[in-house]
JSON list of C-alpha atoms and ligand atoms in Angstrom, two decimals:
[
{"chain": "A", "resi": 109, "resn": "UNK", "atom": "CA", "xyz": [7.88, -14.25, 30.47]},
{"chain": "A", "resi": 110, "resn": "UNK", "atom": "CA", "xyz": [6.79, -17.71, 32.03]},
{"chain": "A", "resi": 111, "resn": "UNK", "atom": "CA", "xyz": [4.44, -15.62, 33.98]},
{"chain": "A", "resi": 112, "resn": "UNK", "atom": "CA", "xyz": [2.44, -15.16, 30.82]},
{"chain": "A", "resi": 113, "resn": "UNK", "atom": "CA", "xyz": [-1.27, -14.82, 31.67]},
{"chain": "A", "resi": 114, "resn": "UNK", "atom": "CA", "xyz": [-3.19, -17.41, 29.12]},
{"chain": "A", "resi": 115, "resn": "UNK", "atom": "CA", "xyz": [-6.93, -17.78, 28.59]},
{"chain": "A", "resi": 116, "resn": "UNK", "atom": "CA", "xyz": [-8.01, -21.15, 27.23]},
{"chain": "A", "resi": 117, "resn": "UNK", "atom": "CA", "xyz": [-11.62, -20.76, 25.42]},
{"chain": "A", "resi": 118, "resn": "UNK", "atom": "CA", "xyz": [-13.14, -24.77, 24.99]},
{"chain": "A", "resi": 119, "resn": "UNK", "atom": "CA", "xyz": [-15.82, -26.75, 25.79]},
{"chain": "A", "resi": 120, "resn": "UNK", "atom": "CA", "xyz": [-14.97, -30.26, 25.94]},
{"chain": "A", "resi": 121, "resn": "UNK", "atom": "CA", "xyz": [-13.82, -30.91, 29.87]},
{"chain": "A", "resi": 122, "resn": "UNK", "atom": "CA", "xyz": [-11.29, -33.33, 29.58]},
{"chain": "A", "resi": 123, "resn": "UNK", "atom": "CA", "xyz": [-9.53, -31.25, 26.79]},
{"chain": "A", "resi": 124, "resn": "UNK", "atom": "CA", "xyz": [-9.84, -28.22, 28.81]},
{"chain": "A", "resi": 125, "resn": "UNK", "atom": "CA", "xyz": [-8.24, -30.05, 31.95]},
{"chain": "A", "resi": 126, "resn": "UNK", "atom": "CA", "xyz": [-5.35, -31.08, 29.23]},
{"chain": "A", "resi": 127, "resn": "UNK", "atom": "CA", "xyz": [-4.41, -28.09, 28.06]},
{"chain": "A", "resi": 128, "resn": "UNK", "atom": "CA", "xyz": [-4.62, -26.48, 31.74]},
{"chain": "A", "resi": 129, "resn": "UNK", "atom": "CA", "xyz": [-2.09, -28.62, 32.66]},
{"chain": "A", "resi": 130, "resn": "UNK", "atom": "CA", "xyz": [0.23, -28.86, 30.03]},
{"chain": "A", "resi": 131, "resn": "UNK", "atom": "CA", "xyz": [-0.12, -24.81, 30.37]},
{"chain": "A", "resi": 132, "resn": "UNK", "atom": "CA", "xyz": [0.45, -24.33, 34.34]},
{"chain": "A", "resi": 133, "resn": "UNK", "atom": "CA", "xyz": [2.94, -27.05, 34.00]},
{"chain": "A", "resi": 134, "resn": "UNK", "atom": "CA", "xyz": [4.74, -24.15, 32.06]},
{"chain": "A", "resi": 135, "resn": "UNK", "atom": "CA", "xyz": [4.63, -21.80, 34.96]},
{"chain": "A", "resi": 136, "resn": "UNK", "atom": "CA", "xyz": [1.53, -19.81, 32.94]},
{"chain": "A", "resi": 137, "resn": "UNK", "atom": "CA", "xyz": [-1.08, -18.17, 34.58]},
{"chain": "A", "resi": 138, "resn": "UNK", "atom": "CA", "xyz": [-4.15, -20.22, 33.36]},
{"chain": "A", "resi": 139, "resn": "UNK", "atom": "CA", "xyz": [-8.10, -19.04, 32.82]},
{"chain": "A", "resi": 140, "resn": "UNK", "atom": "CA", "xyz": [-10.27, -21.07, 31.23]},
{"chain": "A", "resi": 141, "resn": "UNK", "atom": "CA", "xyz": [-13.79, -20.50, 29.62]},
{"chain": "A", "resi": 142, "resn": "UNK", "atom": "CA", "xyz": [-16.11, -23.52, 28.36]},
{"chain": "A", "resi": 143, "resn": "UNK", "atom": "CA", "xyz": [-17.97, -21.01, 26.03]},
{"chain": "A", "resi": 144, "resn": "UNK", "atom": "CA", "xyz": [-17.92, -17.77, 23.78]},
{"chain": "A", "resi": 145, "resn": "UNK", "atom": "CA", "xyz": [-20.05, -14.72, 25.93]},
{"chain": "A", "resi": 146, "resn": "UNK", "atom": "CA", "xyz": [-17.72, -16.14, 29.54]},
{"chain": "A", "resi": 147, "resn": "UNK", "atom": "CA", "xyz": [-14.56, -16.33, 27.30]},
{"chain": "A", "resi": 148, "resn": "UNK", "atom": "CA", "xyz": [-14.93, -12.52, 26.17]},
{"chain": "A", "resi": 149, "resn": "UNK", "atom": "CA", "xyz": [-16.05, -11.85, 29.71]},
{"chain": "A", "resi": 150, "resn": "UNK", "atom": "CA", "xyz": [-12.89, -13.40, 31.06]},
{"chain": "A", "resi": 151, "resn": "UNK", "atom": "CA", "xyz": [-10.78, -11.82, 28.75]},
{"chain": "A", "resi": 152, "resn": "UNK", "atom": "CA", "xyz": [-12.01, -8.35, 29.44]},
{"chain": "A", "resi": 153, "resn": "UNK", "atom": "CA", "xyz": [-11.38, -9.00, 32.89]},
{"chain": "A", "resi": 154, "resn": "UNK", "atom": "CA", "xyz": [-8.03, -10.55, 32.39]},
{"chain": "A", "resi": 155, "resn": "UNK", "atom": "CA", "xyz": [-5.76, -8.47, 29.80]},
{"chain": "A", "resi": 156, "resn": "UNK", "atom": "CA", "xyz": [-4.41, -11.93, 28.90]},
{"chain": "A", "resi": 157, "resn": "UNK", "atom": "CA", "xyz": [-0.66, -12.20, 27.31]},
{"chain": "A", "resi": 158, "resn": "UNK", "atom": "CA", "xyz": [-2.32, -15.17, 25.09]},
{"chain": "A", "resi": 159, "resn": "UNK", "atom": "CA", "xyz": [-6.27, -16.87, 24.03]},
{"chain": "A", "resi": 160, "resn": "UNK", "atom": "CA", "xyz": [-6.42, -20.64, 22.95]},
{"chain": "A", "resi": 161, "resn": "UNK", "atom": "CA", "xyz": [-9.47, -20.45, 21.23]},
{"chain": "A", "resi": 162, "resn": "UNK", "atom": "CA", "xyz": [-11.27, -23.29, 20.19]},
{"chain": "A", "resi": 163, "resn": "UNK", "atom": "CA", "xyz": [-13.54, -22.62, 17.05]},
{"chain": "A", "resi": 164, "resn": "UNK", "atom": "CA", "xyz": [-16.38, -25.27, 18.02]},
{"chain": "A", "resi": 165, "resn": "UNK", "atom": "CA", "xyz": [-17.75, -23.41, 20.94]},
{"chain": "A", "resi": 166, "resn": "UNK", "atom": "CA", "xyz": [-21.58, -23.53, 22.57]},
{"chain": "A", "resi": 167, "resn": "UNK", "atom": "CA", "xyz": [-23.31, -19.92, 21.52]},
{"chain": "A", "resi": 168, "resn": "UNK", "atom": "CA", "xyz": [-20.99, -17.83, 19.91]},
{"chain": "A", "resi": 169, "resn": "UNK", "atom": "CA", "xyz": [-18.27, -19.40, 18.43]},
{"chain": "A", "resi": 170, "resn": "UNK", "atom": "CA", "xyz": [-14.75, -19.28, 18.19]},
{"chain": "A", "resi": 171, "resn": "UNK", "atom": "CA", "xyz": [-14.74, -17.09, 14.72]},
{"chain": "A", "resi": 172, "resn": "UNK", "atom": "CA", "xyz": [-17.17, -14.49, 16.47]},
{"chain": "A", "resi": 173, "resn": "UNK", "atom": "CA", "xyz": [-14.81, -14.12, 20.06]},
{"chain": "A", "resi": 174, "resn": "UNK", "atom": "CA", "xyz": [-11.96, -14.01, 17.66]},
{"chain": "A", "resi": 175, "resn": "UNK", "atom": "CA", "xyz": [-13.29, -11.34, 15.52]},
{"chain": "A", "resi": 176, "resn": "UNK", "atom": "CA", "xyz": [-14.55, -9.04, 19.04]},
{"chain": "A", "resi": 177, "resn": "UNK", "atom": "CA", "xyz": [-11.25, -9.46, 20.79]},
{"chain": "A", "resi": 178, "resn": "UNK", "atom": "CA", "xyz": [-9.13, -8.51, 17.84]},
{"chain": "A", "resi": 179, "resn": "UNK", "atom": "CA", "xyz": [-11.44, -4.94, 17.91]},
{"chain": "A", "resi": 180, "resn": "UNK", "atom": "CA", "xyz": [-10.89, -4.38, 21.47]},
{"chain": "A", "resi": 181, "resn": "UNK", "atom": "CA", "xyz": [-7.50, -5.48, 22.28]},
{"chain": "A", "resi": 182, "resn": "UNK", "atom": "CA", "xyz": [-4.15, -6.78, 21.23]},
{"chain": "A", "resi": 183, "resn": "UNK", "atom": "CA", "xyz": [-3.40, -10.22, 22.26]},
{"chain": "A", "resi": 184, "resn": "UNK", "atom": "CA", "xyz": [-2.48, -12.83, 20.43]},
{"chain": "A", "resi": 185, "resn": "UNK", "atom": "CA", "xyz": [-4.69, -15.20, 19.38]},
{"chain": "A", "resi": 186, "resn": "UNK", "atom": "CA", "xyz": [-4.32, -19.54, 18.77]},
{"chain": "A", "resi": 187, "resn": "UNK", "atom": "CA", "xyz": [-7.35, -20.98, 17.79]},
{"chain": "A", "resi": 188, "resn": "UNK", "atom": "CA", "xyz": [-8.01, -25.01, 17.90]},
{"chain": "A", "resi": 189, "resn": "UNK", "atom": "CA", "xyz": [-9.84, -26.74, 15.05]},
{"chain": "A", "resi": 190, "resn": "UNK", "atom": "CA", "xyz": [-10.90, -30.20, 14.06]},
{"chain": "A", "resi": 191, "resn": "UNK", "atom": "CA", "xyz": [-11.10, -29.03, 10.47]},
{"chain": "A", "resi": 192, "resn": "UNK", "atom": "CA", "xyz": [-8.85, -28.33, 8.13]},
{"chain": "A", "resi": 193, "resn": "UNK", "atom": "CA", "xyz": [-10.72, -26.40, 5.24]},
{"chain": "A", "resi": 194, "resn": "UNK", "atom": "CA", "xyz": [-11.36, -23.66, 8.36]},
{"chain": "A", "resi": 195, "resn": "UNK", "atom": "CA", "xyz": [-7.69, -22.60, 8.54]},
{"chain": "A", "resi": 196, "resn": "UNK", "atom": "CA", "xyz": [-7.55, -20.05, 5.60]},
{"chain": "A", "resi": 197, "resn": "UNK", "atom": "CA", "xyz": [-10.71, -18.67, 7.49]},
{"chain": "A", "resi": 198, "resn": "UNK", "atom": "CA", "xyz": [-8.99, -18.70, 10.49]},
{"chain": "A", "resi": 199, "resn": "UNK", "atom": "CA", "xyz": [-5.76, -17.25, 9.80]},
{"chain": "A", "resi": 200, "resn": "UNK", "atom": "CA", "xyz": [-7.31, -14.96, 6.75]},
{"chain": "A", "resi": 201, "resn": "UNK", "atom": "CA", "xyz": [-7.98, -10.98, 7.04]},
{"chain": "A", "resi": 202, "resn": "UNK", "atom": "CA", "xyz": [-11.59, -12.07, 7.88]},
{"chain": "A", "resi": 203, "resn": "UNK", "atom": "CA", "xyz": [-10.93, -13.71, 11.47]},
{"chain": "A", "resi": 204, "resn": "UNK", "atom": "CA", "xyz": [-7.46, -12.79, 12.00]},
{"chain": "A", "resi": 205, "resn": "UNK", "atom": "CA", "xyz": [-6.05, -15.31, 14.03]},
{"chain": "A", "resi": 206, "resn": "UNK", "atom": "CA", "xyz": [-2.08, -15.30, 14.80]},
{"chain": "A", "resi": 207, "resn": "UNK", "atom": "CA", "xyz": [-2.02, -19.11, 14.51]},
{"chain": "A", "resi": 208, "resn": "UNK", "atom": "CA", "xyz": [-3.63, -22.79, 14.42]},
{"chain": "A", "resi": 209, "resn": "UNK", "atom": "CA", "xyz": [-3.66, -25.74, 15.66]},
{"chain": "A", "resi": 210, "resn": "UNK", "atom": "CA", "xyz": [-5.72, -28.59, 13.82]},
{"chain": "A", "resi": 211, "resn": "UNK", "atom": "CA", "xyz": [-7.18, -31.42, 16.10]},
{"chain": "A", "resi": 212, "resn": "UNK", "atom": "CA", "xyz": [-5.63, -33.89, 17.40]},
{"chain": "A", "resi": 213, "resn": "UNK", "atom": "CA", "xyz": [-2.61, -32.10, 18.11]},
{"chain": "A", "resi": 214, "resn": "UNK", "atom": "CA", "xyz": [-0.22, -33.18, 21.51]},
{"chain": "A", "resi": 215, "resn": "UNK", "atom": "CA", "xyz": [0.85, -31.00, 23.99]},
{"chain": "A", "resi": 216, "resn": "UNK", "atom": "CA", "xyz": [4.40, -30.96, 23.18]},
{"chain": "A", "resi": 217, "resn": "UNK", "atom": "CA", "xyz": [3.12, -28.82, 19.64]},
{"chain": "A", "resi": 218, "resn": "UNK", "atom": "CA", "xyz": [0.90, -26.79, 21.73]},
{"chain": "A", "resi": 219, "resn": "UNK", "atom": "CA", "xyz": [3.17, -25.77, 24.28]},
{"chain": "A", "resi": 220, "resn": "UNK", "atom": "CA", "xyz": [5.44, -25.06, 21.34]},
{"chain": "A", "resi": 221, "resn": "UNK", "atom": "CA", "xyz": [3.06, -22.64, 19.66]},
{"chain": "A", "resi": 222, "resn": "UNK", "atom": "CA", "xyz": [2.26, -21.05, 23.19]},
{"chain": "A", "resi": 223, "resn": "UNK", "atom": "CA", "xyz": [5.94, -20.23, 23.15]},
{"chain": "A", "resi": 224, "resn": "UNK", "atom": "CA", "xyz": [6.46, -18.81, 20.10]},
{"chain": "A", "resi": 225, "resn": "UNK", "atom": "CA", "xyz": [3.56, -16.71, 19.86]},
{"chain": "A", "resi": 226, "resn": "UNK", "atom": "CA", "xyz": [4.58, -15.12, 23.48]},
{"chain": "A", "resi": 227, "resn": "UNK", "atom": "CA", "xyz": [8.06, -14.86, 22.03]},
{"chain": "A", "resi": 228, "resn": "UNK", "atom": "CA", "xyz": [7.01, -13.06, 18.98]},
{"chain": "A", "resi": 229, "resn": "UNK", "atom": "CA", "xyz": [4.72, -10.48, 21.59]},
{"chain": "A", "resi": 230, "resn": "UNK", "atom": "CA", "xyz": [8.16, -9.86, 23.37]},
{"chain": "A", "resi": 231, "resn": "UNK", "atom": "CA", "xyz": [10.39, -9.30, 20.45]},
{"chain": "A", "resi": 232, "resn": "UNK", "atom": "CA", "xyz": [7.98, -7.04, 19.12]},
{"chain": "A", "resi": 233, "resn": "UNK", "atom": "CA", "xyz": [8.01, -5.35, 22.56]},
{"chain": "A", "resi": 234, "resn": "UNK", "atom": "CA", "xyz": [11.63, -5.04, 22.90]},
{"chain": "A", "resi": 235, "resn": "UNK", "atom": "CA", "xyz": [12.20, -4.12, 19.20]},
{"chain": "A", "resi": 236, "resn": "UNK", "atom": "CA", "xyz": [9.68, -1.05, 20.05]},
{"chain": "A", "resi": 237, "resn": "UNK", "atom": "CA", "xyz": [11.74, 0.07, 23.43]},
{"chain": "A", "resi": 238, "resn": "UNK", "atom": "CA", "xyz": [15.50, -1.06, 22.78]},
{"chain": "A", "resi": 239, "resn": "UNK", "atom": "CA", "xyz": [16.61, -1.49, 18.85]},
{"chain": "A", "resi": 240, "resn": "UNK", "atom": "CA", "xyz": [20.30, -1.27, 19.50]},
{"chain": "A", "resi": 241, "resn": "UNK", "atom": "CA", "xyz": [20.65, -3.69, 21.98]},
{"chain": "A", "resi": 242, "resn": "UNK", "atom": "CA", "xyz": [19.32, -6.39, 18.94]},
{"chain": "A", "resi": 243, "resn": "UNK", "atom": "CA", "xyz": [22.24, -5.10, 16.79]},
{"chain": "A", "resi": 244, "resn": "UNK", "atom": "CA", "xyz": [24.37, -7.50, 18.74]},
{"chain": "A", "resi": 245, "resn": "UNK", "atom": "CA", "xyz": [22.61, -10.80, 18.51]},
{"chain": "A", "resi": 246, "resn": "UNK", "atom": "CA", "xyz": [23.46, -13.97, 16.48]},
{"chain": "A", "resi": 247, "resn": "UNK", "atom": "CA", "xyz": [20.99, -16.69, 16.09]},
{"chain": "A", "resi": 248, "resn": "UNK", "atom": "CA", "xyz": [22.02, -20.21, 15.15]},
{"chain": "A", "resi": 249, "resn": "UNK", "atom": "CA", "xyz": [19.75, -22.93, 14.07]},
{"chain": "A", "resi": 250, "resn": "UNK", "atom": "CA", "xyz": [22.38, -26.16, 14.18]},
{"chain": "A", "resi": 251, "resn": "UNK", "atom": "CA", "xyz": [24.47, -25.28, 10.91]},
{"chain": "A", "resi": 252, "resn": "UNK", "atom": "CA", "xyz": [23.15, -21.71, 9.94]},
{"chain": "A", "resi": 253, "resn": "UNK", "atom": "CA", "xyz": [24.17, -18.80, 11.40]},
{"chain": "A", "resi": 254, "resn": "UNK", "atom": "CA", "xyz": [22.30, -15.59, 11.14]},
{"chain": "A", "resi": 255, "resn": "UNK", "atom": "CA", "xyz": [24.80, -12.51, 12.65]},
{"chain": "A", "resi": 256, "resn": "UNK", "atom": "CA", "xyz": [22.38, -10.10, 12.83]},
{"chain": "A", "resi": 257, "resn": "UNK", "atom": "CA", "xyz": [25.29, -7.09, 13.97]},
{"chain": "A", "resi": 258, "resn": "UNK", "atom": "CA", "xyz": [27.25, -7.73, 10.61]},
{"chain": "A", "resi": 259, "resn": "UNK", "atom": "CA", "xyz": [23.90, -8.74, 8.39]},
{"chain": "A", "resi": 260, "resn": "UNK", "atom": "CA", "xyz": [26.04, -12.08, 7.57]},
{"chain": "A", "resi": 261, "resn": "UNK", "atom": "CA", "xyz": [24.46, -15.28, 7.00]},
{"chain": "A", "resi": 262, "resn": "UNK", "atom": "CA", "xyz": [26.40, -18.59, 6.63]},
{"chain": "A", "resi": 263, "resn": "UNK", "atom": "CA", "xyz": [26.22, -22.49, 6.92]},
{"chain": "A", "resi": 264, "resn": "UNK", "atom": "CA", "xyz": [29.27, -24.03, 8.42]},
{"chain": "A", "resi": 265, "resn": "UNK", "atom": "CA", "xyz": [31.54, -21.19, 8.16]},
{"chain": "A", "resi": 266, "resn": "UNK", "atom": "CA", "xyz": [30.43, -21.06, 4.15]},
{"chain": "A", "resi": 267, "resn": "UNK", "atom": "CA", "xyz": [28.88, -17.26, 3.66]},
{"chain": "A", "resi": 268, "resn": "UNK", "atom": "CA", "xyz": [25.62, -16.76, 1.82]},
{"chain": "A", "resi": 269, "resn": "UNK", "atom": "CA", "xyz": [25.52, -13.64, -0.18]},
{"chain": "A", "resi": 270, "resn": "UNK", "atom": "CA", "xyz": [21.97, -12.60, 0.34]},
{"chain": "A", "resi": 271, "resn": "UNK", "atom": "CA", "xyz": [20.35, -9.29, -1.13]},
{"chain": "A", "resi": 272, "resn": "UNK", "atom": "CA", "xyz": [19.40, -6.98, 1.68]},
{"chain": "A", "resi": 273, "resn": "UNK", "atom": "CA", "xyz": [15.40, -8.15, 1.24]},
{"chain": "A", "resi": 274, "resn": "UNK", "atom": "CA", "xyz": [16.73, -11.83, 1.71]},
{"chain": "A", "resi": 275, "resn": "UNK", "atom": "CA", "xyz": [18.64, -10.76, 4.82]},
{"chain": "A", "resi": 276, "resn": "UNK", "atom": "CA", "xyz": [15.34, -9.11, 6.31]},
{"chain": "A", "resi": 277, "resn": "UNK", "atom": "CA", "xyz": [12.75, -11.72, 5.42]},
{"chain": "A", "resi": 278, "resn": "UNK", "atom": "CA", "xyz": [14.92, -14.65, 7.00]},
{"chain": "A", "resi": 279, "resn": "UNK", "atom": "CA", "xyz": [15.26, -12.72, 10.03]},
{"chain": "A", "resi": 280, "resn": "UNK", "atom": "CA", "xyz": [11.47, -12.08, 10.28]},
{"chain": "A", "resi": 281, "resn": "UNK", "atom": "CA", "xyz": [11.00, -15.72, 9.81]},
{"chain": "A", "resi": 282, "resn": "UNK", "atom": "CA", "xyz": [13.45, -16.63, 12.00]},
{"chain": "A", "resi": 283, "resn": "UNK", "atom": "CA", "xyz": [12.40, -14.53, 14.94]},
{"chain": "A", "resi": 284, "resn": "UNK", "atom": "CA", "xyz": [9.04, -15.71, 14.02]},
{"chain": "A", "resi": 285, "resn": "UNK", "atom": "CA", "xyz": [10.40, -19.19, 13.93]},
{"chain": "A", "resi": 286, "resn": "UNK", "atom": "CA", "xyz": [7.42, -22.31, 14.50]},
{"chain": "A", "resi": 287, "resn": "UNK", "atom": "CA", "xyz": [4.44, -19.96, 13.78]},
{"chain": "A", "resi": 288, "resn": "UNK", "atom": "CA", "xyz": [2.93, -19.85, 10.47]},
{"chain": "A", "resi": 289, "resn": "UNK", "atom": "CA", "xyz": [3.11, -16.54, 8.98]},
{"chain": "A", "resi": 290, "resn": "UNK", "atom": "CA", "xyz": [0.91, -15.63, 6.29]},
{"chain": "A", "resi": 291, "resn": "UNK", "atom": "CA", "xyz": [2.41, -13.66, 2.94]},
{"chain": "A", "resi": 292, "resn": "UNK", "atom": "CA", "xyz": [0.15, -10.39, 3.81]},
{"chain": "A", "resi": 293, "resn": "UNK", "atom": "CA", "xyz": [1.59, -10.58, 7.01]},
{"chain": "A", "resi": 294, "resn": "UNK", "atom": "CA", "xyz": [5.47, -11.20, 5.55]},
{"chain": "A", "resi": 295, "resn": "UNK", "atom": "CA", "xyz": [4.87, -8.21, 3.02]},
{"chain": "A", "resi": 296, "resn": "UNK", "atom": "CA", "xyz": [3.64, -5.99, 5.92]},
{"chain": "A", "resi": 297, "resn": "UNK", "atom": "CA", "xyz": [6.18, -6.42, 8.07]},
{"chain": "A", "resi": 298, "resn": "UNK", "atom": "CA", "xyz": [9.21, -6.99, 5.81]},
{"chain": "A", "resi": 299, "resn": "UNK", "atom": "CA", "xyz": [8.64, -4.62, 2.92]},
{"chain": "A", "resi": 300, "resn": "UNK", "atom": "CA", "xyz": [5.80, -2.48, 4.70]},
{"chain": "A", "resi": 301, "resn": "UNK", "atom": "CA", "xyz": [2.19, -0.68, 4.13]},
{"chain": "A", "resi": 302, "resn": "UNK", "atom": "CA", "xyz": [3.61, 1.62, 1.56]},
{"chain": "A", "resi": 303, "resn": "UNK", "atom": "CA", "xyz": [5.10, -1.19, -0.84]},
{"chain": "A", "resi": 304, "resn": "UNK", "atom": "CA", "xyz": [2.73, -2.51, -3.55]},
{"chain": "A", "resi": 305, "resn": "UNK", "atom": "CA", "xyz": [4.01, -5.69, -5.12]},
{"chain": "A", "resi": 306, "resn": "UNK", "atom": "CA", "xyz": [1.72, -8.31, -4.89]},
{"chain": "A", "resi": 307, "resn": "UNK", "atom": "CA", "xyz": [2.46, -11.01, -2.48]},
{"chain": "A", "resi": 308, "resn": "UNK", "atom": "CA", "xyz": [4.12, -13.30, -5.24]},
{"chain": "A", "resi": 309, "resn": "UNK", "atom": "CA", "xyz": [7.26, -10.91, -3.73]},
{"chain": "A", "resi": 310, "resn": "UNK", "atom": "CA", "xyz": [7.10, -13.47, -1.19]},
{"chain": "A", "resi": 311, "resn": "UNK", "atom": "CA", "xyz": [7.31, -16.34, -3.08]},
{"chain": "A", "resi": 312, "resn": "UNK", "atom": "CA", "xyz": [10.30, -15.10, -5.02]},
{"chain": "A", "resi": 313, "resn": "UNK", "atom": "CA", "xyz": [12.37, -14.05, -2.34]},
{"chain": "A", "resi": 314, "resn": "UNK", "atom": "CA", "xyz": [11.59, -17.19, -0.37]},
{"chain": "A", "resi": 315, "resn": "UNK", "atom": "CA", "xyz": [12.62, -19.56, -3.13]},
{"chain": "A", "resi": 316, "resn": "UNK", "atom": "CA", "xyz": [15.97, -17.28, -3.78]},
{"chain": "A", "resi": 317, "resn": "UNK", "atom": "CA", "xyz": [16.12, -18.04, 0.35]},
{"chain": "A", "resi": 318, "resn": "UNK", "atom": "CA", "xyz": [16.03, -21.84, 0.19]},
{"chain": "A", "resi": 319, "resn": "UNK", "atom": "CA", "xyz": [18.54, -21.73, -3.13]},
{"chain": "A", "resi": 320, "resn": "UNK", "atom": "CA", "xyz": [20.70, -20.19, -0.58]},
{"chain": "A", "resi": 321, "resn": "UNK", "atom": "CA", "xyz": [20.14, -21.70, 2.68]},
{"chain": "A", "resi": 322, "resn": "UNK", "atom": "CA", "xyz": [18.22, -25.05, 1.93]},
{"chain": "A", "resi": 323, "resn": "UNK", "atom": "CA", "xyz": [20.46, -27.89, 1.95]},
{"chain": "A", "resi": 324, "resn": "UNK", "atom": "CA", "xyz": [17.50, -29.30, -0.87]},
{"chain": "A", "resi": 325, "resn": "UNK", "atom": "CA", "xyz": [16.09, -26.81, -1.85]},
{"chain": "A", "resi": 326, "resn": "UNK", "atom": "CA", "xyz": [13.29, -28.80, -3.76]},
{"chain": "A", "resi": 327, "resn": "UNK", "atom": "CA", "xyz": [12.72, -30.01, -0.19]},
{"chain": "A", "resi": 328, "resn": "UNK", "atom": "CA", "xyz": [13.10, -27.35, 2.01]},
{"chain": "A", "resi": 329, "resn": "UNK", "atom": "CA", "xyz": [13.46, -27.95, 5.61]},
{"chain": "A", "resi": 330, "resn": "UNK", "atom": "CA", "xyz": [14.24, -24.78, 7.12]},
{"chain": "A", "resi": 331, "resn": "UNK", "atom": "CA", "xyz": [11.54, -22.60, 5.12]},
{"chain": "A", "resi": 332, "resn": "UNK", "atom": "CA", "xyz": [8.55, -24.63, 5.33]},
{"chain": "A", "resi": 333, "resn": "UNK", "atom": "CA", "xyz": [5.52, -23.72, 2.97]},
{"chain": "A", "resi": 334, "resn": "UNK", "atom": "CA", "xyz": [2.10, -23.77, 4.67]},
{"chain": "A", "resi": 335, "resn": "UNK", "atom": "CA", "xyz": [-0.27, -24.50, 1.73]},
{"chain": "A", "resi": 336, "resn": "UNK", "atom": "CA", "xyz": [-2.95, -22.03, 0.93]},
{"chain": "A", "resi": 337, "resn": "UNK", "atom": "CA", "xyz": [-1.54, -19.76, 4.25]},
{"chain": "A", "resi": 338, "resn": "UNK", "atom": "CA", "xyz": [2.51, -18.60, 3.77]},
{"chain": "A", "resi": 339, "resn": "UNK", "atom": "CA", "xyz": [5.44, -20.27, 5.49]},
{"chain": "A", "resi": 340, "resn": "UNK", "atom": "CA", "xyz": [7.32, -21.34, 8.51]},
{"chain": "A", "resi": 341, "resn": "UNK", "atom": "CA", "xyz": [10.65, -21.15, 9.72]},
{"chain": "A", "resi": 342, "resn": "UNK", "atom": "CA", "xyz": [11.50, -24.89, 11.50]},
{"chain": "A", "resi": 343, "resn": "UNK", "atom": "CA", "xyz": [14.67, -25.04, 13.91]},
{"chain": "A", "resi": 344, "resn": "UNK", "atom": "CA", "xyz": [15.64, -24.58, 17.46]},
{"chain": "A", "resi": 345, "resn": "UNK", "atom": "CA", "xyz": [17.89, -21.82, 18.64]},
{"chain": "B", "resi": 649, "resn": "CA", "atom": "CA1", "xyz": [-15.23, -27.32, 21.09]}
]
């Protein structure tokens, strides 16, 4: 999906001409927009796969085109910040955005994020038109092993008896692997609308996770927590 049509929303030059070039280097489509009312224009236009939205932006800011284009289409949506105390904004029901990146960040982690977040678009896609074919997949992460045709997890050949909840919430992370993924998101999509625990679930069922899986678990590596936001799943197929 290297053909990926991205729209980069920022209004500092040099850091537009940065991330345009880490991006095409890629093999993405790039479009770029130096402020709010031409980055919503552009969009509309566009039908982009992905928005790198800064927040900082001349006129209407990043917040604002984050909140229209979440109305009017579905495309996911990594916005750029130089401040930290705007992420739970950012990634909160209020703004919506699918992830952050917090200034400086190098293009290595950006490219990163790029990827996942177009990965998690296709997955989603693919779950939607072909479940069966996913029945046969395995993903390994160096030692762990997550056989998604038998619902087996294990570390170097060692199984992991996981409850049925564990099983599905590492395999949303996972999948969702180098994004951060908020707990209202994780309870959506894991237990569903109709469920009403609050999401302390989450936190339960991650720490029984990392007992399991974590090597420490009092220093988890694999499950990462993202203060104030959720969690992140770290590793490389
Ligand atoms: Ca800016």
């Amino acid at each position: 999906m290297n053909e990926a049509k991205i729209v980069v929303v920022e209004d500092e030059p040099s850091l537009v001409e940065t991330l345009a070039y880490s991006l095409r280097k890629q093999g993405y489509t790039l479009f770029t927009a130096g402020d709010g009312r031409r980055a919503l224009e552009v969009a509309r236009q566009q039908q982009p796969d992905l928005v790198v939205l800064d927040v900082m932006l001349p006129g209407i800011d990043g917040f604002e085109v984050c909140r229209i284009l979440r109305r009017e289409m579905n495309v996911p949506i990594l916005m750029l910040t130089a401040r930290s105390e705007e992420i739970d904004k950012i990634v909160g029901l209020e703004v919506g955005a699918d992830d952050y990146l917090t200034k400086p960040f190098s293009m290595r982690e950006l490219v990163a994020r790029v990827k996942a977040l177009l990965r998690r678009v296709r997955i989603d896609r693919e779950e939607f038109a072909a479940t069966p074919n996913l029945a046969a997949e395995r993903m390994v992460f160096d030692t762990l092993v997550i056989d998604l045709s038998r619902r087996e997890v294990s570390s170097q050949g060692v199984v992991h008896h996981l409850k049925p909840k564990e099983f599905d919430l590492l395999v949303f992370l996972a999948r969702n692997r180098g994004i951060v993924l908020s707990r209202d998101l994780i309870l959506e999509r894991v237990w569903g609308w109709e469920f009403d625990g609050g999401s302390r679930t989450v936190d339960v069922h991650v720490r029984w996770l990392r007992e399991k899986i974590e090597a420490n678990p009092s220093d988890p590596q694999r499950i990462v927590t993202v203060r104030g936001v959720g969690y992140r799943f770290e590793g490389d197929v």
